[in-house]
């Protein structure tokens, strides 16, 4: 599959169908892949796609397009040139692209989607836990196995047991939209129990839920990696960085972190594709997904909305249907 | 130099004795993260660690620190220095790279003309006990590329070398010697060859990163496409700089409630969009490209210009923990190729 991916990217670049291909490449740390921007057709050789590719690349698509637009702000409209971004996109990435399109962040002709089937990615925290937190010296991925070399020796792990929580219950692991698809469609994941964890959590007494939230927020160092990797978080200036007025303080007060995260979480209602990127980049292991998944569930239960699964839909909060399900929640939250 | 030999089984007693002298802080396993925390007995100290996740710089330069408090009264402003009398501390099990970072931070915070009392008083009250890396295993470490040794004593008051059954202890400074009695009275015999241990350890660390050789190139590449290519995938999260033992940028802000206010100093990071943003809204480093250039230049050029040292100790934290795998070793190598 990788050879077709490379060939496709090379041809797209050579034929000037795209200006850049955003994909993944081998990282410098064992068992990590890293985002890469390919502009030279010969560099297409560097592209990889496997279960170690974790980030949702839609964020970078938005970056490239908006930076290109900003750079041409002072040109006459007829002199402005569009940049076409090719992107290696799995199911969740295409959902983000769909959302960005629905939200009119760019137009369909500015992106070229190289759809790839996906069987989930490795959660680095699970991987680290599986080797008891010891240093990973080397490793490889073959079939359904991850071989890891640690100071204590070599260990063979089952890939399926290392997959990220969001992948385990993913119902959209094949591209929703694409311009070209590579490989055979992936087998569905087991999404039957998608909301089990949030349902259990939601059934807990308020105090317990709050203390869980507070405990998770205590870990947060407000690096904002979660926000910055998120394709739905594209405000040019985040409220968290505004200083006039200042919405959240910059000191070590626990409530500032809580407010920051609450605001971000609520901006995600009906806009989260559950790609798990925020969780995977969080250096502190904050369980953001528990809360995001609740909002995901609410969007589904209350508005029949699933983020980015249909290009023709409008985002949940852009439409008002007179007979919205459970609309009384507006009046009695 | 005074030396001691300590049986491994004697560590529990050692830590107990040290804890009577001062607060002892050591790397502790904490839900998957190895962090420097207060310990009262040796059992809680992490058995195996490459290094702590957080750099111990925080003991001298905390993440958030109140510098002073003020109060508006009828008689005018009342100012209050928030410096509580500094308590004595012992950092136990610091790695040589991190101990070296203390020396680099001293260059900045403890200059003849400008001395930061907050930093300096904490440094003076802290004894640094280094646990040398006799068996460096991580592929992310590159201290030898900086001319350092994984068993080096730069920045250490006491240096411990793990020889298997025993620990070889060297007392580097008078501050370290003051704790001599805690380490028992067994003097190592002259036949113990620590030099061989040291030499072997040094060969196990990657010495190929030209960190000290790129300064002249950097002098000439303020404008270069390289900066854009590094910054492109950066998330601006600051993980690299927060975990870095040598990064030391800070931002001072006032938190005011009614008549009471506090002036606090927080870590800043050149990776953040708010870094160097001015009151007017203008930011001389308004793009991630400019900020990544700043990070590279500060470490490998500006600090060399100012203090004749490279501002990196090769601990590999930024390499290991960057969520998108931007690798400073690769950055340095790319610059060297220009
Ligand atoms: S959430 Fe679905 S599409 Fe996204 S990485 Fe996981 S399995 Fe693949
Ligand atoms: S990535 Fe994690 S630590 Fe950083 S702001 Fe988000 S939740 Fe907090
Ligand atoms: S720049 Fe990276 S390797 Fe160098 S001291 Fe800082 S964290 Fe360690
Ligand atoms: S850790 Fe990586 S992504 Fe985060 S600011 Fe540093 S270089 Fe950028």
PDB file of N, CA, C and O and ligand atoms in Angstrom, chain B residues 234-240 271 292 322-324 326, ligand 4:
ATOM      1  N   UNK B 234       5.087  22.107  13.937  1.00  0.00           N
ATOM      2  CA  UNK B 234       5.132  22.391  15.380  1.00  0.00           C
ATOM      3  C   UNK B 234       3.763  22.796  15.903  1.00  0.00           C
ATOM      4  O   UNK B 234       3.052  23.581  15.287  1.00  0.00           O
ATOM      5  N   UNK B 235       3.412  22.269  17.065  1.00  0.00           N
ATOM      6  CA  UNK B 235       2.110  22.583  17.667  1.00  0.00           C
ATOM      7  C   UNK B 235       2.184  23.764  18.624  1.00  0.00           C
ATOM      8  O   UNK B 235       1.202  24.098  19.276  1.00  0.00           O
ATOM      9  N   UNK B 236       3.354  24.345  18.785  1.00  0.00           N
ATOM     10  CA  UNK B 236       3.512  25.478  19.688  1.00  0.00           C
ATOM     11  C   UNK B 236       3.098  25.143  21.112  1.00  0.00           C
ATOM     12  O   UNK B 236       2.565  25.985  21.819  1.00  0.00           O
ATOM     13  N   UNK B 237       3.326  23.900  21.509  1.00  0.00           N
ATOM     14  CA  UNK B 237       2.840  23.486  22.823  1.00  0.00           C
ATOM     15  C   UNK B 237       3.821  23.820  23.931  1.00  0.00           C
ATOM     16  O   UNK B 237       3.458  23.850  25.108  1.00  0.00           O
ATOM     17  N   UNK B 238       5.081  24.031  23.578  1.00  0.00           N
ATOM     18  CA  UNK B 238       6.050  24.360  24.614  1.00  0.00           C
ATOM     19  C   UNK B 238       6.527  23.184  25.448  1.00  0.00           C
ATOM     20  O   UNK B 238       7.298  23.368  26.385  1.00  0.00           O
ATOM     21  N   UNK B 239       6.107  21.983  25.123  1.00  0.00           N
ATOM     22  CA  UNK B 239       6.584  20.815  25.868  1.00  0.00           C
ATOM     23  C   UNK B 239       8.112  20.778  25.881  1.00  0.00           C
ATOM     24  O   UNK B 239       8.738  20.548  26.914  1.00  0.00           O
ATOM     25  N   UNK B 240       8.693  21.055  24.714  1.00  0.00           N
ATOM     26  CA  UNK B 240      10.149  21.019  24.596  1.00  0.00           C
ATOM     27  C   UNK B 240      10.808  22.002  25.556  1.00  0.00           C
ATOM     28  O   UNK B 240      11.796  21.675  26.203  1.00  0.00           O
ATOM     29  N   UNK B 271       7.986  29.060  22.235  1.00  0.00           N
ATOM     30  CA  UNK B 271       7.106  28.336  21.328  1.00  0.00           C
ATOM     31  C   UNK B 271       5.676  28.890  21.345  1.00  0.00           C
ATOM     32  O   UNK B 271       4.872  28.567  20.487  1.00  0.00           O
ATOM     33  N   UNK B 292      10.698  29.413  16.184  1.00  0.00           N
ATOM     34  CA  UNK B 292      11.629  28.279  16.147  1.00  0.00           C
ATOM     35  C   UNK B 292      13.051  28.757  15.866  1.00  0.00           C
ATOM     36  O   UNK B 292      14.019  28.231  16.381  1.00  0.00           O
ATOM     37  N   UNK B 322       8.427  15.546  22.339  1.00  0.00           N
ATOM     38  CA  UNK B 322       7.709  16.366  21.361  1.00  0.00           C
ATOM     39  C   UNK B 322       6.594  15.524  20.741  1.00  0.00           C
ATOM     40  O   UNK B 322       6.851  14.451  20.208  1.00  0.00           O
ATOM     41  N   UNK B 323       5.358  15.986  20.812  1.00  0.00           N
ATOM     42  CA  UNK B 323       4.255  15.159  20.315  1.00  0.00           C
ATOM     43  C   UNK B 323       4.261  14.942  18.806  1.00  0.00           C
ATOM     44  O   UNK B 323       3.580  14.055  18.315  1.00  0.00           O
ATOM     45  N   UNK B 324       4.994  15.759  18.066  1.00  0.00           N
ATOM     46  CA  UNK B 324       5.048  15.541  16.626  1.00  0.00           C
ATOM     47  C   UNK B 324       6.466  15.225  16.151  1.00  0.00           C
ATOM     48  O   UNK B 324       6.770  15.302  14.964  1.00  0.00           O
ATOM     49  N   UNK B 326       9.548  16.640  16.512  1.00  0.00           N
ATOM     50  CA  UNK B 326      10.541  17.572  15.985  1.00  0.00           C
ATOM     51  C   UNK B 326      11.792  17.319  16.825  1.00  0.00           C
ATOM     52  O   UNK B 326      11.734  17.366  18.046  1.00  0.00           O
TER      53      UNK B 326
HETATM   54  S1  LIG C   4       7.374  20.042  21.825  1.00  0.00           S
HETATM   55 FE1  LIG C   4       7.371  19.877  19.587  1.00  0.00          FE
HETATM   56  S2  LIG C   4       5.332  20.573  18.940  1.00  0.00           S
HETATM   57 FE2  LIG C   4       5.616  21.248  21.050  1.00  0.00          FE
HETATM   58  S3  LIG C   4       6.432  23.341  20.833  1.00  0.00           S
HETATM   59 FE3  LIG C   4       8.192  21.963  21.029  1.00  0.00          FE
HETATM   60  S4  LIG C   4       8.764  21.513  18.921  1.00  0.00           S
HETATM   61 FE4  LIG C   4       6.677  22.354  18.852  1.00  0.00          FE
END
